[in-house]
Every structure is written in C-alpha cells, then in structure tokens.
CSV table of C-alpha atoms (C1' of nucleotides) in Angstrom, one decimal:
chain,number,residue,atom,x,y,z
Y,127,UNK,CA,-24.2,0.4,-7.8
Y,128,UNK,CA,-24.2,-3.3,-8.5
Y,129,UNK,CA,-20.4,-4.4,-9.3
Y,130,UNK,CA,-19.7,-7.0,-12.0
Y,131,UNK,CA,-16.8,-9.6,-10.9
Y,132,UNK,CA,-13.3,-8.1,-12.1
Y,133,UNK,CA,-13.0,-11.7,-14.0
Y,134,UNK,CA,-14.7,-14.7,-15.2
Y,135,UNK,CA,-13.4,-16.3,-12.4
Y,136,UNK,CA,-14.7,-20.2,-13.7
Y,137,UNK,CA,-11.5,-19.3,-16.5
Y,138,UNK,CA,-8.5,-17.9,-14.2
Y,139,UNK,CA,-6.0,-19.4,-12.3
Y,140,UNK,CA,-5.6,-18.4,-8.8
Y,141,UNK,CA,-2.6,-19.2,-6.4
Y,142,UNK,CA,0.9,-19.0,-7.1
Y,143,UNK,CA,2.3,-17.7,-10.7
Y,144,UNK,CA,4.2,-19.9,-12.9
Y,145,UNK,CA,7.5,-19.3,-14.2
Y,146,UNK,CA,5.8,-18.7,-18.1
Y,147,UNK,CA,2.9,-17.1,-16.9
Y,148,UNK,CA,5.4,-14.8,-15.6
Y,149,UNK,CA,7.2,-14.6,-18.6
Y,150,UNK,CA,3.8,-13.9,-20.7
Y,151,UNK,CA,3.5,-10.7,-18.3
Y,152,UNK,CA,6.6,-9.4,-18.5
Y,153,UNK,CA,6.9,-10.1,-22.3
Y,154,UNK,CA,3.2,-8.6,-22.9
Y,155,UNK,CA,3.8,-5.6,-20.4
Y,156,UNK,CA,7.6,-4.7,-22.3
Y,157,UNK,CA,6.1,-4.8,-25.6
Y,158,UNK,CA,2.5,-2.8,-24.9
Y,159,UNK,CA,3.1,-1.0,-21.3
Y,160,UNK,CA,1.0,-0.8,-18.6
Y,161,UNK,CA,-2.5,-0.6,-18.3
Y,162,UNK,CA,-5.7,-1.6,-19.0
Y,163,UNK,CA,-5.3,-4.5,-16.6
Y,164,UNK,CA,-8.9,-5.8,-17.2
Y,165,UNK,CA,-7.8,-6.5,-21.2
Y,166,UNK,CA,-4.3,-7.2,-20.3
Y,167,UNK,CA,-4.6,-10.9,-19.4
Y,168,UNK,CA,-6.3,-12.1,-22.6
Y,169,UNK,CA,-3.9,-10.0,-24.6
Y,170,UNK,CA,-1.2,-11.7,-23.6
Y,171,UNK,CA,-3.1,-15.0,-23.3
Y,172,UNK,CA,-2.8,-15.8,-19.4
Y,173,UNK,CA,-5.9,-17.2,-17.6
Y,174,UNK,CA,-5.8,-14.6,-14.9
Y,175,UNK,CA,-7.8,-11.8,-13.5
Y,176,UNK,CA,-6.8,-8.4,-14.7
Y,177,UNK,CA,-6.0,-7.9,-11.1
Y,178,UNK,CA,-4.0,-10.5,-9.9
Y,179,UNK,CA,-1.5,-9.5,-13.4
Y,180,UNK,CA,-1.5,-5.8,-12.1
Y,181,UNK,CA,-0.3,-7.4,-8.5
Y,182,UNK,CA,1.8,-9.4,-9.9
Y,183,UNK,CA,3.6,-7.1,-12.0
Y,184,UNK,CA,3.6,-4.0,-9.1
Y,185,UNK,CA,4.7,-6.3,-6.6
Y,186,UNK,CA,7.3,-8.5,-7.8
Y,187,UNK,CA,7.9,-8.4,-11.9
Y,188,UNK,CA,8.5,-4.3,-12.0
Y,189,UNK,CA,12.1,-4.6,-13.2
Y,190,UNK,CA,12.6,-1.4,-10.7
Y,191,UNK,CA,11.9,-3.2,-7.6
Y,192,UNK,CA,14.6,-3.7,-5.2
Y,193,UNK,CA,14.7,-6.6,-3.4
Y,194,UNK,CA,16.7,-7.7,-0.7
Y,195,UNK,CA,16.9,-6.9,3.1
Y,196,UNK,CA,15.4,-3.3,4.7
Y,197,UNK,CA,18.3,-1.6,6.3
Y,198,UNK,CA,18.7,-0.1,9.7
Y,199,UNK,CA,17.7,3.1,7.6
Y,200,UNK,CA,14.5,1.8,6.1
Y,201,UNK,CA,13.4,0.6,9.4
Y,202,UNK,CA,13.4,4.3,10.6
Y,203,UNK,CA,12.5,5.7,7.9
Y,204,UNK,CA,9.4,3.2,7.5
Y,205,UNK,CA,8.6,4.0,11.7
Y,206,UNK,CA,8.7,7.3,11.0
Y,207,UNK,CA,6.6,7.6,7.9
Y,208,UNK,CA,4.0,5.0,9.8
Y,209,UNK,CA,3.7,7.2,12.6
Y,210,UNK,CA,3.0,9.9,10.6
Y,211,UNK,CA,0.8,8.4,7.9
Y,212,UNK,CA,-0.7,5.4,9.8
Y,213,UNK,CA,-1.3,2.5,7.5
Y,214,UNK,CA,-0.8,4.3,3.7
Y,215,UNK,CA,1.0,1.8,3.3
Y,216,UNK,CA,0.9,2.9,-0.5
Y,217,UNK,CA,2.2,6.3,0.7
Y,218,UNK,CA,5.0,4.8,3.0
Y,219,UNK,CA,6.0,2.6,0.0
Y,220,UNK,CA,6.7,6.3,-2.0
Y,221,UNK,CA,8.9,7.7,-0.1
Y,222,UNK,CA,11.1,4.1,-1.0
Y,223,UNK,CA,12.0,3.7,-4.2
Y,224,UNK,CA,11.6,0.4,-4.9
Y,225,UNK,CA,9.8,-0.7,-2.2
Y,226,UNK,CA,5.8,-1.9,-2.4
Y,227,UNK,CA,3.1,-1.2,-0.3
Y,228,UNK,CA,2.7,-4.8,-0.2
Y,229,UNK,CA,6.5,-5.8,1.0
Y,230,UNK,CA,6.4,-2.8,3.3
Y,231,UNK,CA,3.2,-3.8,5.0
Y,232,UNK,CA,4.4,-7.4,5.3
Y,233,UNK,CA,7.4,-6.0,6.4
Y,234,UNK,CA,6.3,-4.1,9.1
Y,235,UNK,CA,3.7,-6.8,10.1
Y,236,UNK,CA,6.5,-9.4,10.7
Y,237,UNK,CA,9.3,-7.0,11.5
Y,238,UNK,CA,8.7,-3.5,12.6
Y,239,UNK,CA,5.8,-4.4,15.1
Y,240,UNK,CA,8.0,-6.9,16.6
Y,241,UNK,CA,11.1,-4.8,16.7
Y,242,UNK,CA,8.9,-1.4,18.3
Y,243,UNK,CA,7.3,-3.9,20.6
Y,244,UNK,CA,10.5,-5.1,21.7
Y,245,UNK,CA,11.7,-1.3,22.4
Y,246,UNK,CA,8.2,-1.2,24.3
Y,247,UNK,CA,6.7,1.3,21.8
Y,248,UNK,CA,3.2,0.2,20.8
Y,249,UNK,CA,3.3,0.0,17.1
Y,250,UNK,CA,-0.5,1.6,16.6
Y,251,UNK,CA,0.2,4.4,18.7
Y,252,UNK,CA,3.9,4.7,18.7
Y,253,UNK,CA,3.4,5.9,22.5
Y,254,UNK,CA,5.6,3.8,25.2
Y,255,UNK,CA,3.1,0.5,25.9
Y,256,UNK,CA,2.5,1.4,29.5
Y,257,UNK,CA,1.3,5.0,28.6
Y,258,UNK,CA,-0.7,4.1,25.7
Y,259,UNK,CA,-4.0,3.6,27.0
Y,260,UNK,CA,-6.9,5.0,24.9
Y,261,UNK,CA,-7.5,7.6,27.4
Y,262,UNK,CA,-3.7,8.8,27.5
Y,263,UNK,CA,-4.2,9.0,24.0
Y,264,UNK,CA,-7.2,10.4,23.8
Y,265,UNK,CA,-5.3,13.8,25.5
Y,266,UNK,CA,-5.1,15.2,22.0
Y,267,UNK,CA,-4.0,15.1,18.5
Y,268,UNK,CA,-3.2,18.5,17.6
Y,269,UNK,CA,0.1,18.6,18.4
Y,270,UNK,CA,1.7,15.5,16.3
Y,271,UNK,CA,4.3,14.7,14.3
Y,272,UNK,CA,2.7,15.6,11.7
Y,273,UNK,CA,2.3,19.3,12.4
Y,274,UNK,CA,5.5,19.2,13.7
Y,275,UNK,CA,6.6,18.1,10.7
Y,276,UNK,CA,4.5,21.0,8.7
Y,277,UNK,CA,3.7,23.8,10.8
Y,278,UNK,CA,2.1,25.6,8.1
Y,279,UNK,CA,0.1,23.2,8.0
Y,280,UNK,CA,-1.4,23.4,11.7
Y,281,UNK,CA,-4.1,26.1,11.9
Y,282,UNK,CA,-5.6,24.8,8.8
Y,283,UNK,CA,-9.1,24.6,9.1
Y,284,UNK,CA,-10.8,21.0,8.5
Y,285,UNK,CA,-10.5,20.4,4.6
Y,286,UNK,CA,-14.0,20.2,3.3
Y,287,UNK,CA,-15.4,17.6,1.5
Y,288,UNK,CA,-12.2,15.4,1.4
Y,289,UNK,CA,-12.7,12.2,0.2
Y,290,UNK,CA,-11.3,9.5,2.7
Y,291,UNK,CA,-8.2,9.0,0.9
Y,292,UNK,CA,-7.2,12.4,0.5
Y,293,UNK,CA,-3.9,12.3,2.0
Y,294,UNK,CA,-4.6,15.9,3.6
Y,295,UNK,CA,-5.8,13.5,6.1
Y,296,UNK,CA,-2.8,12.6,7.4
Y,297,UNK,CA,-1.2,16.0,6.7
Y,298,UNK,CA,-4.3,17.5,8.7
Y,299,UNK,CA,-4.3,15.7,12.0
Y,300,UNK,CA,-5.9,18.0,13.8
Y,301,UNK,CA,-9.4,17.2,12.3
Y,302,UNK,CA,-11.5,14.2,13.3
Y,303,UNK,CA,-10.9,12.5,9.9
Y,304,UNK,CA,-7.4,12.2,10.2
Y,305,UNK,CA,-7.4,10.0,12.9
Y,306,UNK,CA,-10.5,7.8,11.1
Y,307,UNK,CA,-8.5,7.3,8.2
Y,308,UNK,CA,-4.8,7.7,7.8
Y,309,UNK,CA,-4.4,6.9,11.7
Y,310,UNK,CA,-6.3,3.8,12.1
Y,311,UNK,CA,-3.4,1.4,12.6
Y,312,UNK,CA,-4.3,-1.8,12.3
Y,313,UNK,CA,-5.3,-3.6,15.4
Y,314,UNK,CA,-2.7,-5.1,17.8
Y,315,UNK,CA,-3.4,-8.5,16.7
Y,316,UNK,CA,-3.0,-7.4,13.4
Y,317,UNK,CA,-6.4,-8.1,12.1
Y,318,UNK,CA,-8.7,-5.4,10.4
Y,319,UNK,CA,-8.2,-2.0,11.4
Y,320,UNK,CA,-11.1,-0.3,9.6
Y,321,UNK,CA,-13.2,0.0,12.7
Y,322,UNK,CA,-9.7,0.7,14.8
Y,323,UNK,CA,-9.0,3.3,16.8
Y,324,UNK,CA,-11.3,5.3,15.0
Y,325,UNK,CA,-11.0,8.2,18.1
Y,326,UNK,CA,-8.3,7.8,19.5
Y,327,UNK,CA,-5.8,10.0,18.2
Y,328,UNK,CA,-2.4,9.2,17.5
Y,329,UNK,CA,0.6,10.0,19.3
Y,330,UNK,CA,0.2,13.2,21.0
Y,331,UNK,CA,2.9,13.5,22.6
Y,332,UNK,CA,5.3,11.7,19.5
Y,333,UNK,CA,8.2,13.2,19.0
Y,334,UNK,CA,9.9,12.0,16.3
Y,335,UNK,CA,11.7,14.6,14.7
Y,336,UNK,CA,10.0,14.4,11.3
Y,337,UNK,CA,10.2,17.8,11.1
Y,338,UNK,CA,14.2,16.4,10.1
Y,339,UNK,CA,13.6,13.3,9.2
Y,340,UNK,CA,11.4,14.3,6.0
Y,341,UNK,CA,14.2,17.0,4.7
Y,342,UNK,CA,16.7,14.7,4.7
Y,343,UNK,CA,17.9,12.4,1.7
Y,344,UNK,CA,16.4,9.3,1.4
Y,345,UNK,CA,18.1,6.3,-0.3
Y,346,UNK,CA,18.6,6.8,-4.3
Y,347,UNK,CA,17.4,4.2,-6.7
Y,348,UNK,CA,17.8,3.8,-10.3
Y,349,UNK,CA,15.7,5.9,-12.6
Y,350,UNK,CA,12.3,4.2,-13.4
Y,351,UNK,CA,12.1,3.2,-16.9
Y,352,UNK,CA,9.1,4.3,-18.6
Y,353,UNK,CA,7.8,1.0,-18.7
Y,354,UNK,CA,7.9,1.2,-15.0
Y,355,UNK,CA,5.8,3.8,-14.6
Y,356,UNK,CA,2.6,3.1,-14.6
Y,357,UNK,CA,1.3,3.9,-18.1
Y,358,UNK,CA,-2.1,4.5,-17.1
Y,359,UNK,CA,-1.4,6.2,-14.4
Y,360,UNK,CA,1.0,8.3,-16.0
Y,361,UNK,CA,-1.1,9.3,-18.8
Y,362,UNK,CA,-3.7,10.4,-15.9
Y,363,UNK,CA,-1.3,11.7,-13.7
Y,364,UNK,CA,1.8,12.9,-15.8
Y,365,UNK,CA,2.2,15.4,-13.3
Y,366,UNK,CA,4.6,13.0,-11.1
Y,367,UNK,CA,7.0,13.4,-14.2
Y,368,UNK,CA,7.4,16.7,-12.4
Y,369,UNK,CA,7.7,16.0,-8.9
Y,370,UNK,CA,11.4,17.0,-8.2
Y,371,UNK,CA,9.9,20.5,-7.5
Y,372,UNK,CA,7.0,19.0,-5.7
Y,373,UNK,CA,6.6,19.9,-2.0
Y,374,UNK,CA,5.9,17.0,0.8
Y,375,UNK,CA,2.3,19.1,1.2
Y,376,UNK,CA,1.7,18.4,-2.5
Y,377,UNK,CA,3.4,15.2,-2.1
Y,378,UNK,CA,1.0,14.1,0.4
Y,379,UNK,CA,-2.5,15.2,-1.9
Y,380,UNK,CA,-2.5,18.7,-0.3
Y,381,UNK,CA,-4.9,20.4,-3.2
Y,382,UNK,CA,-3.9,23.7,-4.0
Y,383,UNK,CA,-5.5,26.5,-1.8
Y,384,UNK,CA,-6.1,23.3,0.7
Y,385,UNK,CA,-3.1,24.4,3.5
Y,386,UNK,CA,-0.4,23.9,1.2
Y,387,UNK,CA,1.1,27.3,-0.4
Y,388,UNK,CA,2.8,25.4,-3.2
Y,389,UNK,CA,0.7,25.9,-6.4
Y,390,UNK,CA,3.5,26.7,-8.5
Y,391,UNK,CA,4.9,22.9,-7.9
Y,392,UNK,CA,1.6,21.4,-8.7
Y,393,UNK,CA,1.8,21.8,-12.4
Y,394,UNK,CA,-0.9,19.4,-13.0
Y,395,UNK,CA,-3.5,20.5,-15.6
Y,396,UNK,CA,-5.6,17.3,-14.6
Y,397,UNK,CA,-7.5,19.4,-11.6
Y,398,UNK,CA,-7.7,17.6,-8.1
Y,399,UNK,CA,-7.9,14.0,-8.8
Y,400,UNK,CA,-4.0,14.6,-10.1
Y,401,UNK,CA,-3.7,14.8,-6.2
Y,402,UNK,CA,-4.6,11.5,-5.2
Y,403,UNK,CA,-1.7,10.1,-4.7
Y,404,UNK,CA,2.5,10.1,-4.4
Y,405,UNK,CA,4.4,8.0,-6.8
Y,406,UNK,CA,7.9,6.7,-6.1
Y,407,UNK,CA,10.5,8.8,-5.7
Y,408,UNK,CA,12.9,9.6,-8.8
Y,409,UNK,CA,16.4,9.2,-8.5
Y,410,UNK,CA,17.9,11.8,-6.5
Y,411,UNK,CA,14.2,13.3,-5.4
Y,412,UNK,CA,13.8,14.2,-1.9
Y,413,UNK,CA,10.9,14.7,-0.1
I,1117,DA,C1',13.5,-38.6,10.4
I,1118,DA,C1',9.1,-37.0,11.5
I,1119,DC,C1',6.3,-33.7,13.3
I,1120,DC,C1',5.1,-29.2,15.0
I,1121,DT,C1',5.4,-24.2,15.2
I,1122,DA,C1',6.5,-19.7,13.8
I,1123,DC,C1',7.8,-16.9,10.3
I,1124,DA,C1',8.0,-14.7,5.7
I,1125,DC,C1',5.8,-13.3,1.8
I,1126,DA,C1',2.9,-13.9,-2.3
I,1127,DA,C1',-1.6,-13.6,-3.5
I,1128,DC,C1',-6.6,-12.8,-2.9
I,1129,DC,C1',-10.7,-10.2,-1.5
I,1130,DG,C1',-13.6,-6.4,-0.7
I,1131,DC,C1',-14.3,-1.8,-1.1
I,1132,DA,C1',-13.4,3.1,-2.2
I,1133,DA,C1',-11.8,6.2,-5.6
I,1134,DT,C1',-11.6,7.5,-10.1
I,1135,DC,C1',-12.6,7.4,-15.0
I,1136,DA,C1',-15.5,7.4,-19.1
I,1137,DC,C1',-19.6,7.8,-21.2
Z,142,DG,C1',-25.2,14.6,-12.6
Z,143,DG,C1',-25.8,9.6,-12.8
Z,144,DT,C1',-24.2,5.1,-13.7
Z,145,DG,C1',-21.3,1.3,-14.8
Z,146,DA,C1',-16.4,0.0,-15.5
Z,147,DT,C1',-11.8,0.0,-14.0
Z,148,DT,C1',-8.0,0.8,-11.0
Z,149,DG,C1',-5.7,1.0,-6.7
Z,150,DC,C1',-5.4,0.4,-1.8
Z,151,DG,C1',-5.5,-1.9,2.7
Z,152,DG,C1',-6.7,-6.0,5.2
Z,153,DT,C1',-6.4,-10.8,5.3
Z,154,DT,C1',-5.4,-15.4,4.1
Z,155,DG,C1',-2.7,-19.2,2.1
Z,156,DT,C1',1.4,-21.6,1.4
Z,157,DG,C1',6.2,-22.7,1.5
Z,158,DT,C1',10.1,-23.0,4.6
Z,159,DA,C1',13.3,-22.7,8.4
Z,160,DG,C1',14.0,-23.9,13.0
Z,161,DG,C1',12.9,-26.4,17.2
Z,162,DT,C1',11.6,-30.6,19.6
DNA sequence: AACCTACACAACCGCAATCAC
DNA sequence: GGTGATTGCGGTTGTGTAGGT
C-alpha cells in the first residue's frame, strides 16, 4: 500500500531537542494530552515529525519516567523477562514502571550482554556459551521458561492466525512462531536480528525459575497521571485501567479462549486488538 | 594537552499493526 | 473487505563524553 512520509521532512528539525522545543512539548502535551502525534507538532508550533515528538515525549519528557541507575533487581528482572520474551523490548519495559523500551534495550545492549557474557551465558540464547551451539539448541523448545512459567499454557495448540506481534508468541513457545518472533534475539554482534535465529529455539534447557520470578512483587512506582497515559491509547485500550485483576496470560496478549482461562479479567469491550499489548504496571500491580 | 577509543544513550528509520473511513 | 493514515515497535545510527595513552 504506497506509504506517504510521516512528515514534510524539507520543514523538521532532526537531531537533538532543544531545551524550548522541549518545553513546547511538554507545555502542548499538559494542556491537550496525548495523541494525535501527526497534528501534535504544528499545534504546538515545533518543526518536528509527529514521530520524533511522540519519542521524545515516551522516552524522556513523560513526567513518570524514572531515571537513574537499574539496580541489581532490574538486571534480573530485565534477564529474566528477556529470556522469556526475547527482544519485546516494549513488553520487558512493562513489567518496569518507568522504564522505556528504548532505555531498557540500550541498557541491555551496553550492560546486560556484557554482564551475561561475562558470567559466560550467551545473551541470545541464555544457554552457557560453550553449550550454545545451534544444534544444542536446536534439541527443543517445548520445555522453556516460558511454559514453566505457565503450564496451563503448554499443551496449547498453535494459536491460529496470530498476527506476528501477538504476544501469545512468546507465551506459546512451543509453536514455530514463537521462536521467529518473540525469540529472535538480536544477533551477537548486536546488529539486526530479524533474520536471527529464526529456528533455533531458545533455551531448552533454561531454568530460570520464572515460574517465581513472575509472582513475585516487582518494584512500585508512582501512579501514572492521566496525562501519562497515553491518551490515544487509552481511549483505545481503556482496558489497562483495569489491569490489577489482569492475569500475566492476558498480560502477555493471550486472547480469550486463546490458552488463557482468564476471561473474566479481560474486561475489554474493544474485542482482540484490546490485546495487543501490556502497559506499565500501576502502582502496587503485580504481574 | 592532544588524540584515540569505548561507552552510553538519544534519536532516527523502516516496517508491521491498527484504526478510520 | 479494501485502502490510506496513523501509531507503535525494534533495530540501528549518530553524537557527546569519559577514560586511557
């Protein structure tokens, strides 16, 4: 379908933001919300592409962002996630409040790779270096963390018709697609992963414990304001208002009837679309 | 002090998913 | 159901800076 360019890009300014082109988005985005990123930057009178304000504000304006250091804690937590979800980074980034995608994939590009590497873990695989060949790996995927993490979740027959970024993916290793999408680390040199270790299945014989490590409490953070949340997305996806009753199968995109047994915590009206994705986690809302 | 290198992170790009008509 | 517009994600690149020589 032919694409038209996001922006005039002979009228934007690309590179780093300004102090007052800062202040334009913050002022526009407290006084009109969130949203309609393609209008917002002639609204609030900034020569910049709709999508460079929405980065900007997600990724280092959102007055809920924390910033500062990853703890001993986040690392983990961040490992553990990674080996379960490969690189969502997205979804990683929601089960830390505050935390982007963007700083936890830079994070774990600078950081984490080094530090498993160092402990002789290969970061794609999360398999012991020496052991990680493609044919050790190739042993299996049906046995995960993943599954260990859900059980229920195990004999589920291959979702049909799942669009690639269904999350089920990565709740589902045990089909093909799992390991093409939400397991397709990047490669070890860190450059595009998209034709990665497309089958080569993650981790077979990863045991992480997730099973624990996904019940237990995860750091709290303030309460998002409702400027925070995403206005557009809320208004298409209001269901995340509602998540403190919200399963880590529905968290993950698990549709109703999918695997997941959950229905009465997915209270959205919206149909499956609602499912795309997890938001941040609430104050005091565990996964 | 000057240069080089590695690191950290902000920002961009391309594409897929989703929405709206 | 088809199509164009918009949003969001993941990969990659660019740039500033700290540390080493």
């Amino acid at each position: 379908m032919g694409r038209s360019p996001c922006c005039e890009k002979a009228h934007t300014n690309k590179g780093a933001w300004t102090k007052e082109e800062d202040q334009r988005l913050i002022a526009y985005i407290k006084a009109h919300g969130e949203g309609c990123w393609r209008s917002l930057p002639k609204a609030a009178g900034l020569l910049r592409c709709g999508k460079s304000c929405r980065l900007r504000w997600m990724n280092y304006l959102r007055p809920d962002l924390k910033r500062g250091n990853f703890t001993d804690d986040d690392d983990e937590l961040i490992i553990k996630l990674h080996a379960l979800l490969g690189n969502k980074w997205s979804l990683i980034a929601g089960q830390l409040p505050g935390r982007t995608d963007n700083e936890i994939k830079n994070y774990w590009n600078t950081h984490i790779k080094r530090k498993l590497l160092s402990r002789g873990i290969d970061p794609q695989t999360h398999r012991p270096v020496s052991a990680g060949s493609s044919a050790a790996a190739a042993s299996g995927l049906t046995t995960t963390a993943s599954t260990a993490a859900f059980p229920s979740l195990a004999p589920a027959p291959p979702p049909q018709q799942h669009r690639l970024h269904n999350p089920v993916h990565a709740a589902a290793p045990s089909n093909a697609s799992f390991a093409r999408s939400a397991a397709s680390p990047p490669s070890e040199d860190g450059h595009s992963s998209s034709g990665g270790s497309s089958d080569a299945p993650r981790c077979p014989d990863l045991n992480l414990d997730l099973d624990l490590d996904l019940s237990m409490s995860l750091p709290s953070s303030p309460p998002k304001t409702p400027a925070a949340a995403s206005s557009t997305t809320a208004s298409r996806h209001h269901h995340h208002q509602q998540q403190k009753t919200i399963c880590l199968c529905y968290h993950l995109g698990v549709r109703n009837g999918d695997v997941c047994s959950c229905k009465a915590a997915a209270p959205s009206p919206a149909g499956p679309r609602a499912f795309r994705f997890l938001r941040p986690l609430e104050e005091g809302q565990y996964i």
